Tab-separated table of C-alpha atoms in Angstrom:
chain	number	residue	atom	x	y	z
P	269	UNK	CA	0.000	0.000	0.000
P	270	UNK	CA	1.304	3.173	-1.039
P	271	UNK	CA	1.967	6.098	2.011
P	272	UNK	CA	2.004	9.697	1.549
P	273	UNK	CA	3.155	12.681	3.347
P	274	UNK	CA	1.942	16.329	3.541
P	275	UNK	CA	4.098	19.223	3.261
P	276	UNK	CA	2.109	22.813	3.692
P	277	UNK	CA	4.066	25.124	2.004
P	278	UNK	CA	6.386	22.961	-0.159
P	279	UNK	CA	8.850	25.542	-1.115
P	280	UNK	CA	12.512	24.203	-1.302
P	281	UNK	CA	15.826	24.956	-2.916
P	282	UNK	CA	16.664	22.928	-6.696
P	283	UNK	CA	19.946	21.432	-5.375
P	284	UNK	CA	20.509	18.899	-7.869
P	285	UNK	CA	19.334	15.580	-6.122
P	286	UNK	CA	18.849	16.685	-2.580
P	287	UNK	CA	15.207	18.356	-3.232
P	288	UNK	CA	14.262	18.594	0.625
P	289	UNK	CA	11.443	16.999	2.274
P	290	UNK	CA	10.501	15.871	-1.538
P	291	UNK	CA	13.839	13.836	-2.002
P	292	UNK	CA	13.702	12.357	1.381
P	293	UNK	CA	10.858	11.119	1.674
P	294	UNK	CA	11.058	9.250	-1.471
P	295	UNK	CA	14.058	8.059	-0.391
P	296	UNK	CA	12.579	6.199	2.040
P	297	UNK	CA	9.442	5.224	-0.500
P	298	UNK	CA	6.659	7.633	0.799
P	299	UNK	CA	5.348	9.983	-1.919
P	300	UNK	CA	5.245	13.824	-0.899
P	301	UNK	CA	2.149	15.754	-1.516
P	302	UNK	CA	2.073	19.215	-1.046
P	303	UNK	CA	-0.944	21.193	0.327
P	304	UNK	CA	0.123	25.360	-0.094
P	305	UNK	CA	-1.326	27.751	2.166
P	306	UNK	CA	-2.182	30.178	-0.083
P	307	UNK	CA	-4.602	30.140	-3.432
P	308	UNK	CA	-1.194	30.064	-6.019
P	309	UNK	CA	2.363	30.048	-5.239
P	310	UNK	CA	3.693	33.194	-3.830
P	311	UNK	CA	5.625	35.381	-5.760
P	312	UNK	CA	8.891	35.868	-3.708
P	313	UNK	CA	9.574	32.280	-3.923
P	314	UNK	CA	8.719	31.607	-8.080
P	315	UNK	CA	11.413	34.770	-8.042
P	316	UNK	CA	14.210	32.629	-5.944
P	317	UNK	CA	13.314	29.506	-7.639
P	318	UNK	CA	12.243	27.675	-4.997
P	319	UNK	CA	8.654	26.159	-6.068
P	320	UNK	CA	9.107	23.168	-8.255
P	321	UNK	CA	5.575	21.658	-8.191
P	322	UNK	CA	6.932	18.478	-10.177
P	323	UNK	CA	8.833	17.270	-7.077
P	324	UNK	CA	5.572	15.975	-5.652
P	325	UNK	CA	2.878	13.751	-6.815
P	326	UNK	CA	-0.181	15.775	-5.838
P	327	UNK	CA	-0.368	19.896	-5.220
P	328	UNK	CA	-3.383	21.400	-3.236
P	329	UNK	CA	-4.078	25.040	-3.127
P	330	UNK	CA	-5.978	26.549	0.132
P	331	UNK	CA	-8.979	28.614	-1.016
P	332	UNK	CA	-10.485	29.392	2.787
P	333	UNK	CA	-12.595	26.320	3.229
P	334	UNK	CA	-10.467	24.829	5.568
P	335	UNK	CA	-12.944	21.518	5.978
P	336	UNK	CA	-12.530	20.776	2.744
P	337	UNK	CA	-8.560	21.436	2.650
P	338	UNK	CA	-9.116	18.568	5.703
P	339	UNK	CA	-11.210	16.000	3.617
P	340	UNK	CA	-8.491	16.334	0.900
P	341	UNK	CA	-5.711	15.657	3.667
P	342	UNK	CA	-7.769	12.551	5.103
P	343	UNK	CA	-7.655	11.034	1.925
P	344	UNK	CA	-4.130	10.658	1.623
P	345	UNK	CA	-4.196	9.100	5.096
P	346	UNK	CA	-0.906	10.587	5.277
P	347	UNK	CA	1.945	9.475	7.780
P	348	UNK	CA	2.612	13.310	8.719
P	349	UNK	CA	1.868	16.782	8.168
P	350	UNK	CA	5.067	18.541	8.726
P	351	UNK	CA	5.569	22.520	6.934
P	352	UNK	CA	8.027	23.112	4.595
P	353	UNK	CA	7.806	26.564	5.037
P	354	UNK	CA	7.390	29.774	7.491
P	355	UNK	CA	3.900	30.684	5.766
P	356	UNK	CA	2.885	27.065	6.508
P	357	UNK	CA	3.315	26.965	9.986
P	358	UNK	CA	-0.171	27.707	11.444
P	359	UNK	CA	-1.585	25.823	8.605
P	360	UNK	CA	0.156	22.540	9.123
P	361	UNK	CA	-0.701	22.437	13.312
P	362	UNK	CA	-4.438	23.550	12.113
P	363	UNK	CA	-4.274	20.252	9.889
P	364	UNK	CA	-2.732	18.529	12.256
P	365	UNK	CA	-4.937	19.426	15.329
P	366	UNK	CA	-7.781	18.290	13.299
P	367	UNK	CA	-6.187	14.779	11.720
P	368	UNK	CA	-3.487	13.503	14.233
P	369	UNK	CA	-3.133	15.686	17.514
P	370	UNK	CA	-1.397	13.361	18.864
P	371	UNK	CA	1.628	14.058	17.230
P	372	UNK	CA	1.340	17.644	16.851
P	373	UNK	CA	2.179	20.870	19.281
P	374	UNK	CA	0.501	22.529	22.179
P	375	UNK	CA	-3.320	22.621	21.241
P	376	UNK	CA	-3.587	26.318	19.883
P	377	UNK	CA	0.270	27.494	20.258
P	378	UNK	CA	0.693	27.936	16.532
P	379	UNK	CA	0.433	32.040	16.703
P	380	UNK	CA	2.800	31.810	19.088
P	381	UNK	CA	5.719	30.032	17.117
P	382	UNK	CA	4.682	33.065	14.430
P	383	UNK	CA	4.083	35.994	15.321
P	384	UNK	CA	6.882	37.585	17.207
P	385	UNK	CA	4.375	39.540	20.023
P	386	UNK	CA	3.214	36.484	21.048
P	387	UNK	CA	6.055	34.775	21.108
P	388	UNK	CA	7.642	37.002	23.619
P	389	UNK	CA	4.509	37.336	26.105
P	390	UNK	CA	4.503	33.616	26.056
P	391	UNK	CA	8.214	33.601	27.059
P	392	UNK	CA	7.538	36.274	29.540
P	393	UNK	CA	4.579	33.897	30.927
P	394	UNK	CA	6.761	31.007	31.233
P	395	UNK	CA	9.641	32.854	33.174
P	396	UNK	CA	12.618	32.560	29.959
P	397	UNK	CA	13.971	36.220	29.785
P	398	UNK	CA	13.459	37.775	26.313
P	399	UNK	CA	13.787	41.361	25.236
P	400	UNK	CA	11.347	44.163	25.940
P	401	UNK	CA	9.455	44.454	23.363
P	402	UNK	CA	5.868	45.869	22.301
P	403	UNK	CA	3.120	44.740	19.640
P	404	UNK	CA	1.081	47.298	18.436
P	405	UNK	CA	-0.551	49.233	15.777
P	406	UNK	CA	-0.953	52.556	17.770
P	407	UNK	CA	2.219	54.968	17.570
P	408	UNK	CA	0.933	56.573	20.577
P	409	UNK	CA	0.943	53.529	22.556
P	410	UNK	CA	4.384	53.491	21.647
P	411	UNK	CA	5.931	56.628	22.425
P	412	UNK	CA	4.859	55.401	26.037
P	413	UNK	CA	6.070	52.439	26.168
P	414	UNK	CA	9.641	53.276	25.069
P	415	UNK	CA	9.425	55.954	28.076
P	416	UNK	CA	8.004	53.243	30.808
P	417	UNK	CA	10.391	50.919	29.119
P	418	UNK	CA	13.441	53.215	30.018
P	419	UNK	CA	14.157	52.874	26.368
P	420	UNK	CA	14.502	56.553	25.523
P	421	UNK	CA	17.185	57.786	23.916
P	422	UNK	CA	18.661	53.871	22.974
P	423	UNK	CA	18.366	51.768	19.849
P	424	UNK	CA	15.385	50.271	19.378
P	425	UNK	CA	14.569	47.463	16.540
P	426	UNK	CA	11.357	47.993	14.237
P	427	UNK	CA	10.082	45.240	12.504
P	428	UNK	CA	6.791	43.374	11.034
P	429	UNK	CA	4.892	40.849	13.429
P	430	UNK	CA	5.122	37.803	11.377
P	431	UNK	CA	7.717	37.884	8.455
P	432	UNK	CA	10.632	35.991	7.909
P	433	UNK	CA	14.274	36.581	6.406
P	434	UNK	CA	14.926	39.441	7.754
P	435	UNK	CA	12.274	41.197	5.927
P	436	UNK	CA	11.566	44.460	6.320
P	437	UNK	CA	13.789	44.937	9.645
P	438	UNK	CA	15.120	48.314	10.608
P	439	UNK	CA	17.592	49.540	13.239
P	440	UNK	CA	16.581	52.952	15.020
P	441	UNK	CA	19.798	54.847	16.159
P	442	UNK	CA	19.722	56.283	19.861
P	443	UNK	CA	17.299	59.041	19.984
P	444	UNK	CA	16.185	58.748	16.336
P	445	UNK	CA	13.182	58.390	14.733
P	446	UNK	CA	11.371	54.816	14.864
P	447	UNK	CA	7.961	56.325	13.350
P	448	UNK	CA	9.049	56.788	10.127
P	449	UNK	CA	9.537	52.935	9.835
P	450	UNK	CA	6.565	52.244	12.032
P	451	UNK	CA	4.191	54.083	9.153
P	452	UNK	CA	5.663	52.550	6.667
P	453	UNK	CA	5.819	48.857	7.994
P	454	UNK	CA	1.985	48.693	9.558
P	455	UNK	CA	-0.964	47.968	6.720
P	456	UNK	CA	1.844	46.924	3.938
P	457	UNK	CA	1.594	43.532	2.640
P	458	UNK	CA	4.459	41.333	3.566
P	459	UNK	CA	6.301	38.696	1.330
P	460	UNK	CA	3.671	35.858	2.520
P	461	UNK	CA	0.998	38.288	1.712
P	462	UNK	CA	-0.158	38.507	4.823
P	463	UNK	CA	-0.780	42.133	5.962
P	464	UNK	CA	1.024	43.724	9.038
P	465	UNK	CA	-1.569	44.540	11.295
P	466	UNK	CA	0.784	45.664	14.196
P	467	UNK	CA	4.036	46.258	14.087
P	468	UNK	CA	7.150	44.995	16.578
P	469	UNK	CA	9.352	47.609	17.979
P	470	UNK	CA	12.184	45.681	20.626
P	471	UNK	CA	15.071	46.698	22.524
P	472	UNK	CA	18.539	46.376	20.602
P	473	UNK	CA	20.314	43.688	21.965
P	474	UNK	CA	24.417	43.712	21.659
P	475	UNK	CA	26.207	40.678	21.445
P	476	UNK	CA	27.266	37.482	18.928
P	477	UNK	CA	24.237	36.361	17.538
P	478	UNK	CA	24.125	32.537	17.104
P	479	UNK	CA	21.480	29.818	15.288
P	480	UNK	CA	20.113	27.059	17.260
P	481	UNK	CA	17.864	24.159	15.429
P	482	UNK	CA	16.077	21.518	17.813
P	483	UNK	CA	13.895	18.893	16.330
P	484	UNK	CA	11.328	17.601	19.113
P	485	UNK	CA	9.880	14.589	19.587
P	486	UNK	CA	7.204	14.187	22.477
P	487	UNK	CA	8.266	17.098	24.004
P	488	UNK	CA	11.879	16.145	23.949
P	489	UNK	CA	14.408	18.517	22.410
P	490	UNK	CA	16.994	17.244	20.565
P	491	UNK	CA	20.079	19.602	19.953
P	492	UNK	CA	20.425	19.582	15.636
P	493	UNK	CA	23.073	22.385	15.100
P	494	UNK	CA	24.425	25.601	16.580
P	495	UNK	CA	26.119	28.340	14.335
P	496	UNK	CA	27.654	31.542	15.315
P	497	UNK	CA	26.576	34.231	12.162
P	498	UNK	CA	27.338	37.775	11.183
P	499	UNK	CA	25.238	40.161	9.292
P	500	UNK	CA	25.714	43.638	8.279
P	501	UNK	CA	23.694	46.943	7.473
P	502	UNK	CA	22.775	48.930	4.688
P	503	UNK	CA	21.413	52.063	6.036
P	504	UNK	CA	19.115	51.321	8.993
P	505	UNK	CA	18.203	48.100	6.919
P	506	UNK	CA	20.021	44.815	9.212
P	507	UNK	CA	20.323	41.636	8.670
P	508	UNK	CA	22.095	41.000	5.272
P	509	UNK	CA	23.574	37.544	6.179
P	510	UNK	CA	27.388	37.812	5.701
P	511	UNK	CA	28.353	34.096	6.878
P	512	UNK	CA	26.996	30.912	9.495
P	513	UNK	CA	30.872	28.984	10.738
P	514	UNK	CA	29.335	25.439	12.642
P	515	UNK	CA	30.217	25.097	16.302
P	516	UNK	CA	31.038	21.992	17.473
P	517	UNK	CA	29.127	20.816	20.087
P	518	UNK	CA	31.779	21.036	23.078
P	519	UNK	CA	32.116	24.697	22.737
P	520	UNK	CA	31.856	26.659	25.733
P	521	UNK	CA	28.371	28.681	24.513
P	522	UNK	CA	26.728	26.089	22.670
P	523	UNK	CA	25.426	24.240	26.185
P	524	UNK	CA	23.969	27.516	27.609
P	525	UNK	CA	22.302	28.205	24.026
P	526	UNK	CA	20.853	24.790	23.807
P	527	UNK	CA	19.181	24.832	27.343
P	528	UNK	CA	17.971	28.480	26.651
P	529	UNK	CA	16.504	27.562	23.201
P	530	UNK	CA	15.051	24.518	24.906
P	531	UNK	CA	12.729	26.500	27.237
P	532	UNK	CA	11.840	28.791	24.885
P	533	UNK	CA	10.511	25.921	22.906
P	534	UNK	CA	8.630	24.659	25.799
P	535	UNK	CA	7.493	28.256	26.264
P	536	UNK	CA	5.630	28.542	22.787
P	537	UNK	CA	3.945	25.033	22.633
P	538	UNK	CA	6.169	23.075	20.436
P	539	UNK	CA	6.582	19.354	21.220
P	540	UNK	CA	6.980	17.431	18.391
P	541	UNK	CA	9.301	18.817	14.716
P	542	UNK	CA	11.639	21.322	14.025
P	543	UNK	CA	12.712	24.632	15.742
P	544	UNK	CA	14.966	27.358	14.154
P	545	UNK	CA	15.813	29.509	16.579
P	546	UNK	CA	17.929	33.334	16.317
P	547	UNK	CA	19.724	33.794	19.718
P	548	UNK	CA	21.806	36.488	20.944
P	549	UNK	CA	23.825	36.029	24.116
P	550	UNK	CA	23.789	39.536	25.888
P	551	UNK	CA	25.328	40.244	29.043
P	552	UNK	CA	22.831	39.233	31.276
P	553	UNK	CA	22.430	35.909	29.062
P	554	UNK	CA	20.846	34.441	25.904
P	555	UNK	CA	18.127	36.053	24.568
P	556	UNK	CA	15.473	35.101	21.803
P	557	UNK	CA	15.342	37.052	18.589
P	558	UNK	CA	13.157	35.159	17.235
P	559	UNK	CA	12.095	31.608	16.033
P	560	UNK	CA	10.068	28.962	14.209
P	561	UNK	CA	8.437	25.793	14.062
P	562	UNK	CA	10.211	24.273	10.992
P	563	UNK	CA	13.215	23.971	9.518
P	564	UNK	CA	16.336	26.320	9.032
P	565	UNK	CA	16.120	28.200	5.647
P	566	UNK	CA	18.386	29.183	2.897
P	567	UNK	CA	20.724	26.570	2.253
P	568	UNK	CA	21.249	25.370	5.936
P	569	UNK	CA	19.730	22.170	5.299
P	570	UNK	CA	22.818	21.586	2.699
P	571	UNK	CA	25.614	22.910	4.811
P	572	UNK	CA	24.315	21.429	8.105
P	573	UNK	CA	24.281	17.815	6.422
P	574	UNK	CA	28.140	18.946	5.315
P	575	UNK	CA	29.062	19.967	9.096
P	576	UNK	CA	27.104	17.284	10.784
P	577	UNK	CA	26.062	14.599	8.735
P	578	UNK	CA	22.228	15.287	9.542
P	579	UNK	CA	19.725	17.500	9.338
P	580	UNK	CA	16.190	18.455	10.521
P	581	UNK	CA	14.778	17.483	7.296
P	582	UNK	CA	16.527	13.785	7.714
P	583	UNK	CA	15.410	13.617	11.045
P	584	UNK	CA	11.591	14.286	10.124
P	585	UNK	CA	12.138	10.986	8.398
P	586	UNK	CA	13.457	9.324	10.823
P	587	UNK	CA	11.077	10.486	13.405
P	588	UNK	CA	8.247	9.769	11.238
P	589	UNK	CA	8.864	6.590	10.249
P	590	UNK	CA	11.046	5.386	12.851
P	591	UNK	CA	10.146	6.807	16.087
P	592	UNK	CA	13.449	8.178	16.447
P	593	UNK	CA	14.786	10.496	18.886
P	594	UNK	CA	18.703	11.948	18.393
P	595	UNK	CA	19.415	14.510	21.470
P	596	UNK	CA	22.311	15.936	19.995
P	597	UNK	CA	24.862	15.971	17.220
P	598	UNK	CA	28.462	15.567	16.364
P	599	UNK	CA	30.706	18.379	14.278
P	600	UNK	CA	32.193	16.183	11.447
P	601	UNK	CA	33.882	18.482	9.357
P	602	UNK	CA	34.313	22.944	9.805
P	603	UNK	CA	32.105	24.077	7.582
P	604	UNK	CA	30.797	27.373	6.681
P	605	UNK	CA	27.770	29.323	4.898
P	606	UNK	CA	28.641	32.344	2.873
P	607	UNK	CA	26.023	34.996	1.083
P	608	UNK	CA	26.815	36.605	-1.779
P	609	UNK	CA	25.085	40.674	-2.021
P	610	UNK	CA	24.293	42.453	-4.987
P	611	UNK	CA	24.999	46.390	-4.432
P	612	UNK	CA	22.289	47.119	-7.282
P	613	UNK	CA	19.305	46.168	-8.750
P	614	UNK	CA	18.485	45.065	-12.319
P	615	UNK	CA	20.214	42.302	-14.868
P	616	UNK	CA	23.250	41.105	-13.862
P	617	UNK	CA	26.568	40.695	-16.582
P	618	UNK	CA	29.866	39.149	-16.053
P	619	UNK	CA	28.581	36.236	-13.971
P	620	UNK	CA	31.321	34.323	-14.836
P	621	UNK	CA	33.900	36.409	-12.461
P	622	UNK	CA	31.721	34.747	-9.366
P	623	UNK	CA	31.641	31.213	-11.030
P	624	UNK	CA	35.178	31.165	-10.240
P	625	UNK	CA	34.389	30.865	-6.740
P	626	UNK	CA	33.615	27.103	-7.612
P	627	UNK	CA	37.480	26.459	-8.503
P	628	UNK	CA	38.606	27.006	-4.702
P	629	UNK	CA	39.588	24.191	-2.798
P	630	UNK	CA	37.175	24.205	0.203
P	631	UNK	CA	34.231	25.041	-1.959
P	632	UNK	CA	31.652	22.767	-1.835
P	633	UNK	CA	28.635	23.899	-3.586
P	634	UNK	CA	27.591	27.214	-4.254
P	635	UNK	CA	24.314	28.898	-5.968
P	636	UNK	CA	24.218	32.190	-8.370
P	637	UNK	CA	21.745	32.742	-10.995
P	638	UNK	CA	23.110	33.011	-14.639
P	639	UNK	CA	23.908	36.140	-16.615
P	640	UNK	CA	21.276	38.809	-17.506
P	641	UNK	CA	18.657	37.470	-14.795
P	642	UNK	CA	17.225	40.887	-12.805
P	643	UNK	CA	17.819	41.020	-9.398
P	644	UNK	CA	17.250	42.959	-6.411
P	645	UNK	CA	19.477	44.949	-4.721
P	646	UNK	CA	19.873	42.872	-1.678
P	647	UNK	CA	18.801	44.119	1.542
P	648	UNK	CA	17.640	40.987	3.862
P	649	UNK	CA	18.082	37.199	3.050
P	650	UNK	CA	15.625	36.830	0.753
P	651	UNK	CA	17.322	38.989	-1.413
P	652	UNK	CA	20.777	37.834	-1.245
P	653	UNK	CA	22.105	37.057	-4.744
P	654	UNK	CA	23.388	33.505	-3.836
P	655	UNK	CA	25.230	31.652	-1.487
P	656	UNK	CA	28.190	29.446	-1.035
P	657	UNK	CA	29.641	26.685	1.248
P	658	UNK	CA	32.420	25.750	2.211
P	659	UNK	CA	33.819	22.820	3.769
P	660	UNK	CA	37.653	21.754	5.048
P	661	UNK	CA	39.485	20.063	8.237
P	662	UNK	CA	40.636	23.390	9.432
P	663	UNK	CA	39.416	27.478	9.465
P	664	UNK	CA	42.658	28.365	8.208
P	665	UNK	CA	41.667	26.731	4.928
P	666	UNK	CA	38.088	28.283	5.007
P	667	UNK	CA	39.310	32.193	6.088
P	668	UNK	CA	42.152	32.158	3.182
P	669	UNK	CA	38.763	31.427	0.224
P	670	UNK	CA	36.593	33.212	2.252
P	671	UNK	CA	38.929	36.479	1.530
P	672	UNK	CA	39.300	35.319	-1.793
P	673	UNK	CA	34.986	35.067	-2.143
P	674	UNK	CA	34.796	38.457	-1.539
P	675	UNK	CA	37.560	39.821	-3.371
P	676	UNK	CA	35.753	38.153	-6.305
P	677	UNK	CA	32.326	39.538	-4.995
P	678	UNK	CA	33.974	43.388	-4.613
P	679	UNK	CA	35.042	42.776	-8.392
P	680	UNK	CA	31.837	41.732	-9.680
P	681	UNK	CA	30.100	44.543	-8.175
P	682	UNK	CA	32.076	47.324	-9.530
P	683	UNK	CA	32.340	45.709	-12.811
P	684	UNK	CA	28.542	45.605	-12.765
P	685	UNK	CA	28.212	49.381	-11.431
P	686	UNK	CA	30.399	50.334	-13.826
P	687	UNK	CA	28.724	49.253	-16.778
P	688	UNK	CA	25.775	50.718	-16.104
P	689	UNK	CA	23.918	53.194	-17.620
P	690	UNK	CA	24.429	56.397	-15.797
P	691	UNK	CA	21.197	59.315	-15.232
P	692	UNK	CA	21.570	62.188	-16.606
């Protein structure tokens, strides 16, 4: 008898063989299905190239009526319901709720593991320290609460309620102006199209920022990978990735970030799949940027396999089909991420100075789209022009192409600015 697994929000990466929850599970002979949360594919990702509807054998659009999305499901009497994607997270524990609660999260947490207001007040009701921060769609209310918050005159964070990649993130200087980006963020349609019907404004917090991924099973948190990252501004626009290096699991932060990201896990409801989590340890200890209930984005999936030799994706399988519970991992090789920027927007030339990149000896695999394809200026993950990773027994290896990367990436730039038609 043939088995079947749902994916909400099947969006994935083209990597060749290695096509995500798709490639997996037939791997292991279940067919993927993929039930999107939205009425077509959204936008953003048919512009990345990551919706290939031919990677599974059945795809179901949402239209509202969510008892017939359920009959659909039922019919597949699918092993799981896992979501591929950050738009698919509230979907997949509605389905799931409904069809197997057993095996799903905390009965109703879902808005919780999304939007980032409730994900701090239900840290703050479980006792895990978190940053100050305020949901709201009032400016008033806000001028207040920076005031009671003994936030005047510091750097504040302003951001929508329930986006992902870095979208749409801005960084207030001390004593400068937050409303600006507050008008401009609240009503706008995000990348998932959902609109932003509050808007986030947070403390600043200083300190290394780090990734944490769990996978869950029964409530148990298993430890998947931990990555120290570093990002960098353009304007009051943060968080343009600049690399992820792999910690192994014996160094001296990863412990502390493991338990911390543990009980913030417990704190929004989730007991059973993946958690990406973005922690930065202040001072006074870890605290949560943010997280989600599925797995970590980008190219992670690729570069964590490379690092670790596992994955949340691979252990979805295994906990789906196998019962399987792995607390913790093992660092099998230094590896790092890499993201490429483009400093303009429009078609791109010369592509083959960056295909170079491919020729250096730590280079594993690396993604760039081909000459004369428009793209954005990049200003948050999503719009990153491509990335690379690399992979070697030592950093020394990795730091020497890592200079080299963006030497090559300086070059392309100018020789794309340059050849550009100038206003007159």
């Amino acid at each position: 008898m043939q088995r079947y697994v749902v994916i909400v929000d099947g969006y994935h990466l083209q990597d060749g063989e290695d096509r995500a929850f798709a490639s997996a599970f037939r791997a292991r002979g279940i067919l993927p299905v993929t039930v999107m949360s939205t009425p077509a594919p959204l936008e953003k990702f048919i512009k990345k190239s990551s919706w290939h509807p031919d990677d599974f054998e059945a795809v179901h659009f949402h239209d509202g009526d969510l008892g017939k999305l359920v009959d659909i499901v039922r019919g597949y009497d699918p092993i799981g319901i896992v979501a591929g994607n950050e738009r698919g997270v509230e979907l997949a524990a509605e389905l799931v709720e409904i069809l197997m609660p057993e095996s799903g999260n905390v009965k109703g947490s879902a808005p919780a593991q999304r939007d980032k207001g409730e994900m701090i007040r239900a840290l703050e009701r479980a006792g895990v320290p978190a940053p100050k921060t305020l949901s709201t769609d009032d400016p008033a209310v806000v001028a207040r609460w920076i005031e009671d918050s003994g936030l005047s005159g510091k750097r504040l964070i302003v951001k929508p309620p329930a986006s992902a990649g870095t979208d749409n993130v801005h960084l207030v200087e001390a004593g400068g102006d937050w409303r600006g980006y507050f008008d401009a963020i609240l009503g706008q349609v995000n990348g998932f199209s959902l609109r932003n019907d509050t808007v986030i404004v947070q403390e600043f917090l200083e300190g290394p920022e780090y990734i944490v991924d769990l996978y869950s099973v029964d409530g148990q948190h298993g430890l998947v990978d931990t990555c120290i990252y570093a990002k960098h501004d353009r304007g009051p626009r943060i968080g343009i990735y600049d690399v992820a290096d792999f910690l192994p699991p014996d160094h001296p932060d990863v412990a502390v970030l493991a338990e911390y990201t543990k009980r913030a896990a417990d704190a929004v409801g989730i007991r059973n799949g993946s958690t990406h989590a973005e922690v930065i340890m202040t001072a006074e200890g870890p605290r949560l940027v943010e997280l989600a209930a599925r797995y970590s984005g980008s190219c992670m999936m690729i570069s964590g396999r490379l690092a670790t030799g596992d994955n949340q994706i691979h252990r979805t399988v295994r906990h789906l089909l196998d019962n399987e519970f792995t607390p913790g991992f093992e660092l099998v090789q230094q590896v790092r991420t890499l993201w490429l920027c483009a400093d303009f927007e429009g078609p791109v030339r010369r592509m083959d100075i960056l295909q170079a990149i491919q020729d250096l000896p730590t280079v594993y695999r690396m993604s760039i789209p081909p000459d004369g394809r428009s793209v954005p200026m990049t200003n948050d993950v999503t719009t990153s022009l491509g990335w690379v990773i690399q992979g070697a027994a030592d950093w020394a290896a990795i730091e020497a192409d890592s200079a080299r990367i963006r030497e090559l990436e300086r070059i392309w730039n100018a020789t794309n600015i340059d050849s550009r038609p100038r206003s007159v």
